[in-house]
PDB file of C-alpha atoms and ligand atoms in Angstrom:
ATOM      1  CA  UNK A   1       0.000   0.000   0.000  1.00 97.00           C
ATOM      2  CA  UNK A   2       1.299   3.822  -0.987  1.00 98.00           C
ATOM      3  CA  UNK A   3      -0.016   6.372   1.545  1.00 98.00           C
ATOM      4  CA  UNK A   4       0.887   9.819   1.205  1.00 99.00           C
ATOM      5  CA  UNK A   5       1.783  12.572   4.330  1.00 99.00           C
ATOM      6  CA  UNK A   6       1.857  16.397   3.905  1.00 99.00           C
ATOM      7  CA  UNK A   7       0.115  19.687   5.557  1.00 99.00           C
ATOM      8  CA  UNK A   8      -1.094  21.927   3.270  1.00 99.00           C
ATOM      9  CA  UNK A   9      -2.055  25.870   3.967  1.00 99.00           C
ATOM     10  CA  UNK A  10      -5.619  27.388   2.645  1.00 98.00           C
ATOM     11  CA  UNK A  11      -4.487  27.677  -0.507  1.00 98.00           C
ATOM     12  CA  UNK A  12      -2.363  24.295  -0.750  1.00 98.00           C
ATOM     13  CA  UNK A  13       1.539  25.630  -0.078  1.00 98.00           C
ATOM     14  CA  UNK A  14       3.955  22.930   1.468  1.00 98.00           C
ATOM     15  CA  UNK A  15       6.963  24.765   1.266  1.00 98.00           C
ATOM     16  CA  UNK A  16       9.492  27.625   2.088  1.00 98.00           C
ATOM     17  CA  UNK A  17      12.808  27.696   0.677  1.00 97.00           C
ATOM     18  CA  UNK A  18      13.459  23.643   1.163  1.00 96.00           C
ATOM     19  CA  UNK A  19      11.882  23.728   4.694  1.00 97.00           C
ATOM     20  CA  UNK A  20       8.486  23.985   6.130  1.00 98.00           C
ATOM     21  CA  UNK A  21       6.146  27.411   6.134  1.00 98.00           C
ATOM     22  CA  UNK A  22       5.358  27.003   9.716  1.00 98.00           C
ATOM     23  CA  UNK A  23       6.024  26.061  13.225  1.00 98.00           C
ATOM     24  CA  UNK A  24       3.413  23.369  14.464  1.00 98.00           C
ATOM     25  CA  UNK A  25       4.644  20.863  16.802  1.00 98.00           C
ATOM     26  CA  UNK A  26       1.193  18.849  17.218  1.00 98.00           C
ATOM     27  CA  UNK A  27       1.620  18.073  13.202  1.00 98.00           C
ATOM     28  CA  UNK A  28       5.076  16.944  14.147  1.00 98.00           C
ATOM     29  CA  UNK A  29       3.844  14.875  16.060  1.00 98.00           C
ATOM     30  CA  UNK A  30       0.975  13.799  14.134  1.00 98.00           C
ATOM     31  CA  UNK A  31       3.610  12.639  11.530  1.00 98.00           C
ATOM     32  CA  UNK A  32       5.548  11.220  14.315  1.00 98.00           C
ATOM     33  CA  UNK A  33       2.654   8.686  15.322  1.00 98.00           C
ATOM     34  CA  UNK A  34       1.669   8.266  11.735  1.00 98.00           C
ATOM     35  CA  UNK A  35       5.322   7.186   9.876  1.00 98.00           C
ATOM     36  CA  UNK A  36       7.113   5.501  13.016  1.00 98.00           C
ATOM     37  CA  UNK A  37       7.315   1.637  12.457  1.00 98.00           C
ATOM     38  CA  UNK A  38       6.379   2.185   8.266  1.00 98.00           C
ATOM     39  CA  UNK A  39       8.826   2.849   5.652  1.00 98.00           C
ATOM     40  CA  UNK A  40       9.406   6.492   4.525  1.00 98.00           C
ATOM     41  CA  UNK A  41       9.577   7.763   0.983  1.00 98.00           C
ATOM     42  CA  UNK A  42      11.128  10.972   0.470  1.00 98.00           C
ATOM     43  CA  UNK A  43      12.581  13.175  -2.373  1.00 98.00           C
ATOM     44  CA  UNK A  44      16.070  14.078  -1.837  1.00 97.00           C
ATOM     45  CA  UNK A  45      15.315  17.912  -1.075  1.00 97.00           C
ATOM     46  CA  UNK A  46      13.124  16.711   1.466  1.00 98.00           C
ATOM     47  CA  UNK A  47      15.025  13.927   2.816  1.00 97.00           C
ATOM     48  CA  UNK A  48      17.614  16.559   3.408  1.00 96.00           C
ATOM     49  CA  UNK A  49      15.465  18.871   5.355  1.00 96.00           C
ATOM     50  CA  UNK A  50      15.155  16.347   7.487  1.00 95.00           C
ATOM     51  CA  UNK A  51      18.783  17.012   8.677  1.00 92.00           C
ATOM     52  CA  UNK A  52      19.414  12.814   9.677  1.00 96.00           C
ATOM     53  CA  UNK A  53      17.479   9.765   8.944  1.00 98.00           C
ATOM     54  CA  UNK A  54      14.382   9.423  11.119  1.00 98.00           C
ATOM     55  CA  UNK A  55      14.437   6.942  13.532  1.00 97.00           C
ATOM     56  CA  UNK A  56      12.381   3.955  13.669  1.00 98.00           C
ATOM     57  CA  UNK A  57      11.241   3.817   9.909  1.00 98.00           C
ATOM     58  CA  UNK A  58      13.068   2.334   7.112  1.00 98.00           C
ATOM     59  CA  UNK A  59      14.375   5.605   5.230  1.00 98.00           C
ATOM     60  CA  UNK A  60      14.071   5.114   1.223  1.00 98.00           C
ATOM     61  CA  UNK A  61      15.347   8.199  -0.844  1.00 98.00           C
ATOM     62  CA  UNK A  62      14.314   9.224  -4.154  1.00 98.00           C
ATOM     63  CA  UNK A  63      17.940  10.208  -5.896  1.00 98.00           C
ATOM     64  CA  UNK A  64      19.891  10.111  -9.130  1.00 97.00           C
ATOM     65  CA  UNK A  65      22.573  11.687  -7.566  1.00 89.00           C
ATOM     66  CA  UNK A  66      24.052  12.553  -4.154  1.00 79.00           C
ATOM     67  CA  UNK A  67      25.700  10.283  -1.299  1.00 89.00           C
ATOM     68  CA  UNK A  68      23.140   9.314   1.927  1.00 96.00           C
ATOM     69  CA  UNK A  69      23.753   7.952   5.096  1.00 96.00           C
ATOM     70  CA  UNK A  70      24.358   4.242   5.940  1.00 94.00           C
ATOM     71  CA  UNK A  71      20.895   2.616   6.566  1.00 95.00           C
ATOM     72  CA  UNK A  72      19.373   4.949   3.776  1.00 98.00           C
ATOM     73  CA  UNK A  73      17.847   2.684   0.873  1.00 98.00           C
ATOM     74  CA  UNK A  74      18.371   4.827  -2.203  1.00 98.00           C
ATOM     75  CA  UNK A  75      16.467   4.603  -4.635  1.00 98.00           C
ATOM     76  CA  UNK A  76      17.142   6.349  -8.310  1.00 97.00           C
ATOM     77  CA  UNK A  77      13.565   6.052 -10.363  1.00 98.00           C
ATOM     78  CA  UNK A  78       9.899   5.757 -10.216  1.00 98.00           C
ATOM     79  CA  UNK A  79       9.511   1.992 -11.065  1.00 98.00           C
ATOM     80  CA  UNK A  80      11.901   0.643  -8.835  1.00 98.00           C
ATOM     81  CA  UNK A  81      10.211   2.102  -6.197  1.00 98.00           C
ATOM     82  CA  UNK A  82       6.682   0.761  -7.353  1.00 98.00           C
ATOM     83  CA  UNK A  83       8.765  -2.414  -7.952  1.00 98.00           C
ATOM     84  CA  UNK A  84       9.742  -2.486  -4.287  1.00 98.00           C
ATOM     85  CA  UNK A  85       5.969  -1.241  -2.982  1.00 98.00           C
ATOM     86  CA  UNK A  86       4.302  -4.099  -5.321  1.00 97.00           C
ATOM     87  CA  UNK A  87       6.785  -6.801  -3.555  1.00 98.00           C
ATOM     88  CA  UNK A  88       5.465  -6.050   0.039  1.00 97.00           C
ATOM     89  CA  UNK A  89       1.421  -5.438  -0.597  1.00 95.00           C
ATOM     90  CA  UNK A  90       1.124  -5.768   3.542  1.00 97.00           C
ATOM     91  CA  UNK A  91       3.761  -2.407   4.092  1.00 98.00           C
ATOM     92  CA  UNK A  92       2.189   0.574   4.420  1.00 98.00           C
ATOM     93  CA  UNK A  93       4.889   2.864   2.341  1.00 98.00           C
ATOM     94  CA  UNK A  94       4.367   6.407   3.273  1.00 99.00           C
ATOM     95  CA  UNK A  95       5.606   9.466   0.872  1.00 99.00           C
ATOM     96  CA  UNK A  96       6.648  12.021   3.198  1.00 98.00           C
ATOM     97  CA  UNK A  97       7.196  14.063   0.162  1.00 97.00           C
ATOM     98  CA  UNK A  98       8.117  16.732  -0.985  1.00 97.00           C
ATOM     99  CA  UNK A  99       6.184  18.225  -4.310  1.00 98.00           C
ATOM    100  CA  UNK A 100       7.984  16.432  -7.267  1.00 98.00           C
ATOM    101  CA  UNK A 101       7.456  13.164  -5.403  1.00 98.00           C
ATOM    102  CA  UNK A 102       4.015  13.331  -4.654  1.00 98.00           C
ATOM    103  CA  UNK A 103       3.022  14.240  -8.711  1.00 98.00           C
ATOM    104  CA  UNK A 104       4.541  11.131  -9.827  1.00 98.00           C
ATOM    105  CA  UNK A 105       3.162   8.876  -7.722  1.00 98.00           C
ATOM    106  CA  UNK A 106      -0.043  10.320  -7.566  1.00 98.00           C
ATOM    107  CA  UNK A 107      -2.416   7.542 -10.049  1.00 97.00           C
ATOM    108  CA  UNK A 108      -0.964   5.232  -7.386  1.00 98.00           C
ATOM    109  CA  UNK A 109      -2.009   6.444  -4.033  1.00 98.00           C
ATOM    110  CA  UNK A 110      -4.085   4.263  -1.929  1.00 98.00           C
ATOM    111  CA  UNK A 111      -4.310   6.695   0.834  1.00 98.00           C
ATOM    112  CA  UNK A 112      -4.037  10.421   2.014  1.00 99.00           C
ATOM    113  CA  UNK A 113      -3.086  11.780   5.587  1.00 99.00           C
ATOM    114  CA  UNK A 114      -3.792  15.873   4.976  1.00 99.00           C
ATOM    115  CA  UNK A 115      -3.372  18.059   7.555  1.00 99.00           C
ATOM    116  CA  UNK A 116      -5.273  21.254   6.637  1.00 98.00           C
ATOM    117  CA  UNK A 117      -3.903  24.135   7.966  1.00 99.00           C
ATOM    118  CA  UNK A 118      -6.953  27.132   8.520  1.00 98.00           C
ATOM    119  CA  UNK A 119      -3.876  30.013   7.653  1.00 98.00           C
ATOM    120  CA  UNK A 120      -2.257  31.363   4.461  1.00 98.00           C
ATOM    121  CA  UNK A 121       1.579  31.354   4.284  1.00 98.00           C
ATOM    122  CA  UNK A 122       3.984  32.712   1.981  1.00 98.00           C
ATOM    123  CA  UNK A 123       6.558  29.861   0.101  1.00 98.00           C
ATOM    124  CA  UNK A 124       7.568  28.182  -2.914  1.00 98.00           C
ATOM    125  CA  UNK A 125       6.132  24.833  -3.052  1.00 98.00           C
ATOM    126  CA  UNK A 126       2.635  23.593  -3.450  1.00 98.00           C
ATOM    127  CA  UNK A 127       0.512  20.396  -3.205  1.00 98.00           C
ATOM    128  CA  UNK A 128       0.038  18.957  -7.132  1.00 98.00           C
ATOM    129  CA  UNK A 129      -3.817  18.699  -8.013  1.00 98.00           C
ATOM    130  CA  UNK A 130      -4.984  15.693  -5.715  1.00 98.00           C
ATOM    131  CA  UNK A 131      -8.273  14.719  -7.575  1.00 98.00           C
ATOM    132  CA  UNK A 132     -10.659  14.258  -4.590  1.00 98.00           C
ATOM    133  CA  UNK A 133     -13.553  12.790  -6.369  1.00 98.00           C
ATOM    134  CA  UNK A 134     -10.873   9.590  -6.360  1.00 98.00           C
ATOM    135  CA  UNK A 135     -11.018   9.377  -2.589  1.00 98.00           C
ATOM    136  CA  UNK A 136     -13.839   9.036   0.631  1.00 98.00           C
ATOM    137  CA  UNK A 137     -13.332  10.922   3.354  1.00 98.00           C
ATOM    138  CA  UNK A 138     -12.819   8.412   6.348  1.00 98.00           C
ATOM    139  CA  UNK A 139     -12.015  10.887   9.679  1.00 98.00           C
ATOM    140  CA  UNK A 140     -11.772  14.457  10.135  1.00 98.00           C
ATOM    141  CA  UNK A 141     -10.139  15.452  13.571  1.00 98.00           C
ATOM    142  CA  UNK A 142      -9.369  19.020  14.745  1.00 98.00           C
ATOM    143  CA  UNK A 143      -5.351  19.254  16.136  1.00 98.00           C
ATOM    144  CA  UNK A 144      -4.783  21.688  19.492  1.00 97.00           C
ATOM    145  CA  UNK A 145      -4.581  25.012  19.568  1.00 98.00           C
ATOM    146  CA  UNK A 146      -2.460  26.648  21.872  1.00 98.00           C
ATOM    147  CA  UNK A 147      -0.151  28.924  22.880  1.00 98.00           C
ATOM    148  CA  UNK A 148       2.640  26.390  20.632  1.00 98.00           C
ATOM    149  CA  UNK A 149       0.518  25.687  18.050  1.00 98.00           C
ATOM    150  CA  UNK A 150      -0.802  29.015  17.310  1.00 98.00           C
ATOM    151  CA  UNK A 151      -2.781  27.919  13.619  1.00 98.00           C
ATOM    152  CA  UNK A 152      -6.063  25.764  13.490  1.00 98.00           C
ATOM    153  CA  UNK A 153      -5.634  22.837  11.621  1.00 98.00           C
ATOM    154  CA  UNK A 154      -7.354  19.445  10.944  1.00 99.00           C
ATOM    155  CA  UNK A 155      -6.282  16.041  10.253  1.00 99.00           C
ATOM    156  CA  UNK A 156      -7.926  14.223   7.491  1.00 98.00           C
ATOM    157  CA  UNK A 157      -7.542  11.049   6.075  1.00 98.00           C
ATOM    158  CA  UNK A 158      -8.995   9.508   3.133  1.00 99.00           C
ATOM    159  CA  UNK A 159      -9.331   6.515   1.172  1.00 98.00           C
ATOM    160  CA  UNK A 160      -9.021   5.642  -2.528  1.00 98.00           C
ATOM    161  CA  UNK A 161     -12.680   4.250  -3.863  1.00 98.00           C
TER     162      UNK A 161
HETATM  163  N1  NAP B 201       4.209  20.500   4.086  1.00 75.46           N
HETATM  164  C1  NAP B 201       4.591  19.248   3.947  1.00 75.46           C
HETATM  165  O1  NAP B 201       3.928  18.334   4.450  1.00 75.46           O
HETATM  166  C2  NAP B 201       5.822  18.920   3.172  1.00 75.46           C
HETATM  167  C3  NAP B 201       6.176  17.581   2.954  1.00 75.46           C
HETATM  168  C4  NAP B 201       7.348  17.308   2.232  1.00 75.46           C
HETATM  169  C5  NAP B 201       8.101  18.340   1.729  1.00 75.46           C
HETATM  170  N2  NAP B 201       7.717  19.613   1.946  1.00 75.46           N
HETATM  171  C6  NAP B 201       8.495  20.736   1.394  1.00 75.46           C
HETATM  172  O2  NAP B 201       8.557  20.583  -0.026  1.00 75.46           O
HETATM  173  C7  NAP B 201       9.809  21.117  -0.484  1.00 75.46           C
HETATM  174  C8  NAP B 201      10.583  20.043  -1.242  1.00 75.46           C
HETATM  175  O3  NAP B 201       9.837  19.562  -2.334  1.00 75.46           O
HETATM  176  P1  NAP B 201      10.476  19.455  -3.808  1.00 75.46           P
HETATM  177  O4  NAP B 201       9.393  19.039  -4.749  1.00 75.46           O
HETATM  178  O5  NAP B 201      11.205  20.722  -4.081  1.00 75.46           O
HETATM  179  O6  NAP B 201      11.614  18.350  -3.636  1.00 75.46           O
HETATM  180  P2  NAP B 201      11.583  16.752  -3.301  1.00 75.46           P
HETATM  181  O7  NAP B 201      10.438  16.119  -4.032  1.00 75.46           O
HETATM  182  O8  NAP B 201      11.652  16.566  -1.836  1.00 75.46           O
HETATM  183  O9  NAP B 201      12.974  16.266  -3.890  1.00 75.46           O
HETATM  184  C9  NAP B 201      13.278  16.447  -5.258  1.00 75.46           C
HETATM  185  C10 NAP B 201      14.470  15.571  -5.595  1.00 75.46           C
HETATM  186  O10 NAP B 201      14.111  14.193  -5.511  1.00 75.46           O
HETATM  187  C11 NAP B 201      14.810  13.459  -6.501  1.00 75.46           C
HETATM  188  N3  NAP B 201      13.853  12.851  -7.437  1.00 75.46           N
HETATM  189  C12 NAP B 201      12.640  13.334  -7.827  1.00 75.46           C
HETATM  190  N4  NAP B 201      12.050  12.502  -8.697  1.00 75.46           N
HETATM  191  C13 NAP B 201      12.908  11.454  -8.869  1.00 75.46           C
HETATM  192  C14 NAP B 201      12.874  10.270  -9.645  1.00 75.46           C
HETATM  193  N5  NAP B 201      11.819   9.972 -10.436  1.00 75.46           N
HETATM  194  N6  NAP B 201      13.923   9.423  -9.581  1.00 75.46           N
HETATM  195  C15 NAP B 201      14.992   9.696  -8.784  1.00 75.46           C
HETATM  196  N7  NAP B 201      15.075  10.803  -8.023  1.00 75.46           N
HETATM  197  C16 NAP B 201      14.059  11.666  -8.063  1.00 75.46           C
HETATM  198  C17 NAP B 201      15.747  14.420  -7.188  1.00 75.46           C
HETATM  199  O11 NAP B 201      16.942  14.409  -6.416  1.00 75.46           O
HETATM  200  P3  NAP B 201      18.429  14.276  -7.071  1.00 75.46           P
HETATM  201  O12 NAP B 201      18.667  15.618  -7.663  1.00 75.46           O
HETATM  202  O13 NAP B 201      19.292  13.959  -5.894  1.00 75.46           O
HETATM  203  O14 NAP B 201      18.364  13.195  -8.096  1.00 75.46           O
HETATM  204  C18 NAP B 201      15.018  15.743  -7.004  1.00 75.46           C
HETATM  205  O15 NAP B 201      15.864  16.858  -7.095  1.00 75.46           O
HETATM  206  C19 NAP B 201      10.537  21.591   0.766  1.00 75.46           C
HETATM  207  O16 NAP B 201      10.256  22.963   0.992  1.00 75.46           O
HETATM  208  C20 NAP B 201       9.923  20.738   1.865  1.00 75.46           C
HETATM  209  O17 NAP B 201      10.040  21.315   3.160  1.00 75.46           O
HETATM  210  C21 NAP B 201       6.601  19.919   2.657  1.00 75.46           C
END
């Protein structure tokens, strides 16, 4: 199975300059919960955001180029990685992102995990078209607001038909 992870603001922006727009820890750990104990799929602008391999999830990287840490499965096209999803139908294989990885693999999604954020940000990188009519709506959760997490948001997940 091919899930895929992001937070999107109002009008769909995921990124800032190779980072994220905003500061909000309960999406962090959201995320947290969500990936630990699946394999992560990330493009290599992404994976390098991330500063070090996360820990507790197999780490694949989506490269042609560039050297990765030990433990980091790289990974250097599109059907190898379907290759490797299709050998392991049980895994749920998560695409932490970012942009470039989520519009190729997007005919193949089984399953979204949005987290809307209710605020408008300025950045550089949006969510591709994500045809919803494709997907049900299964849960719809509002995240805490607080004096941390200063930006209503809601966690949604949905399910190809
Ligand atoms: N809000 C969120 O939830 C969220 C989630 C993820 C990312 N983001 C943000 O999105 C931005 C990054 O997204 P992005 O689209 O610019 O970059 P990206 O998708 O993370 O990485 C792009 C890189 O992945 C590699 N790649 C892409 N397609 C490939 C393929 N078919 N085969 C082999 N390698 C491939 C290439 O690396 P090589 O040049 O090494 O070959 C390419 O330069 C950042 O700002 C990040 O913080 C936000």
């Amino acid at each position: 199975m091919l899930s895929f992870i992001w937070a999107e603001d109002k009008n769909g922006l995921i990124g800032a300059n190779g980072t994220l727009p905003w500061h909000l820890p309960d999406d962090m750990k959201f995320f947290k919960k969500t990936t630990t104990g699946n394999p992560i799929i990330a493009g290599a602008r992404t994976f390098h955001s991330f500063k070090r391999p996360l820990p507790n999830r197999q780490n694949i990287v989506l490269s042609k180029h560039g050297s990765f840490p030990d433990g980091v499965l790289v990974i250097s096209s599109i059907d190898q990685l379907c290759e490797l999803v299709d050998q392991y139908p049980g895994k749920n294989y998560i695409v932490v992102g970012g942009a470039s990885i989520f519009e190729q693999l997007m005919d193949r999604v089984d399953r979204l995990y949005r987290t809307k954020i209710d605020h408008v940000f300025q950045g550089d990188t949006y969510m591709p078209k994500v045809d919803y009519t494709a997907f049900k709506q299964i849960q719809s959760l509002p995240g805490i607001v607080d004096d941390k997490n200063r930006y209503p948001h809601t966690f949604e997940l949905f399910e190809r038909r």
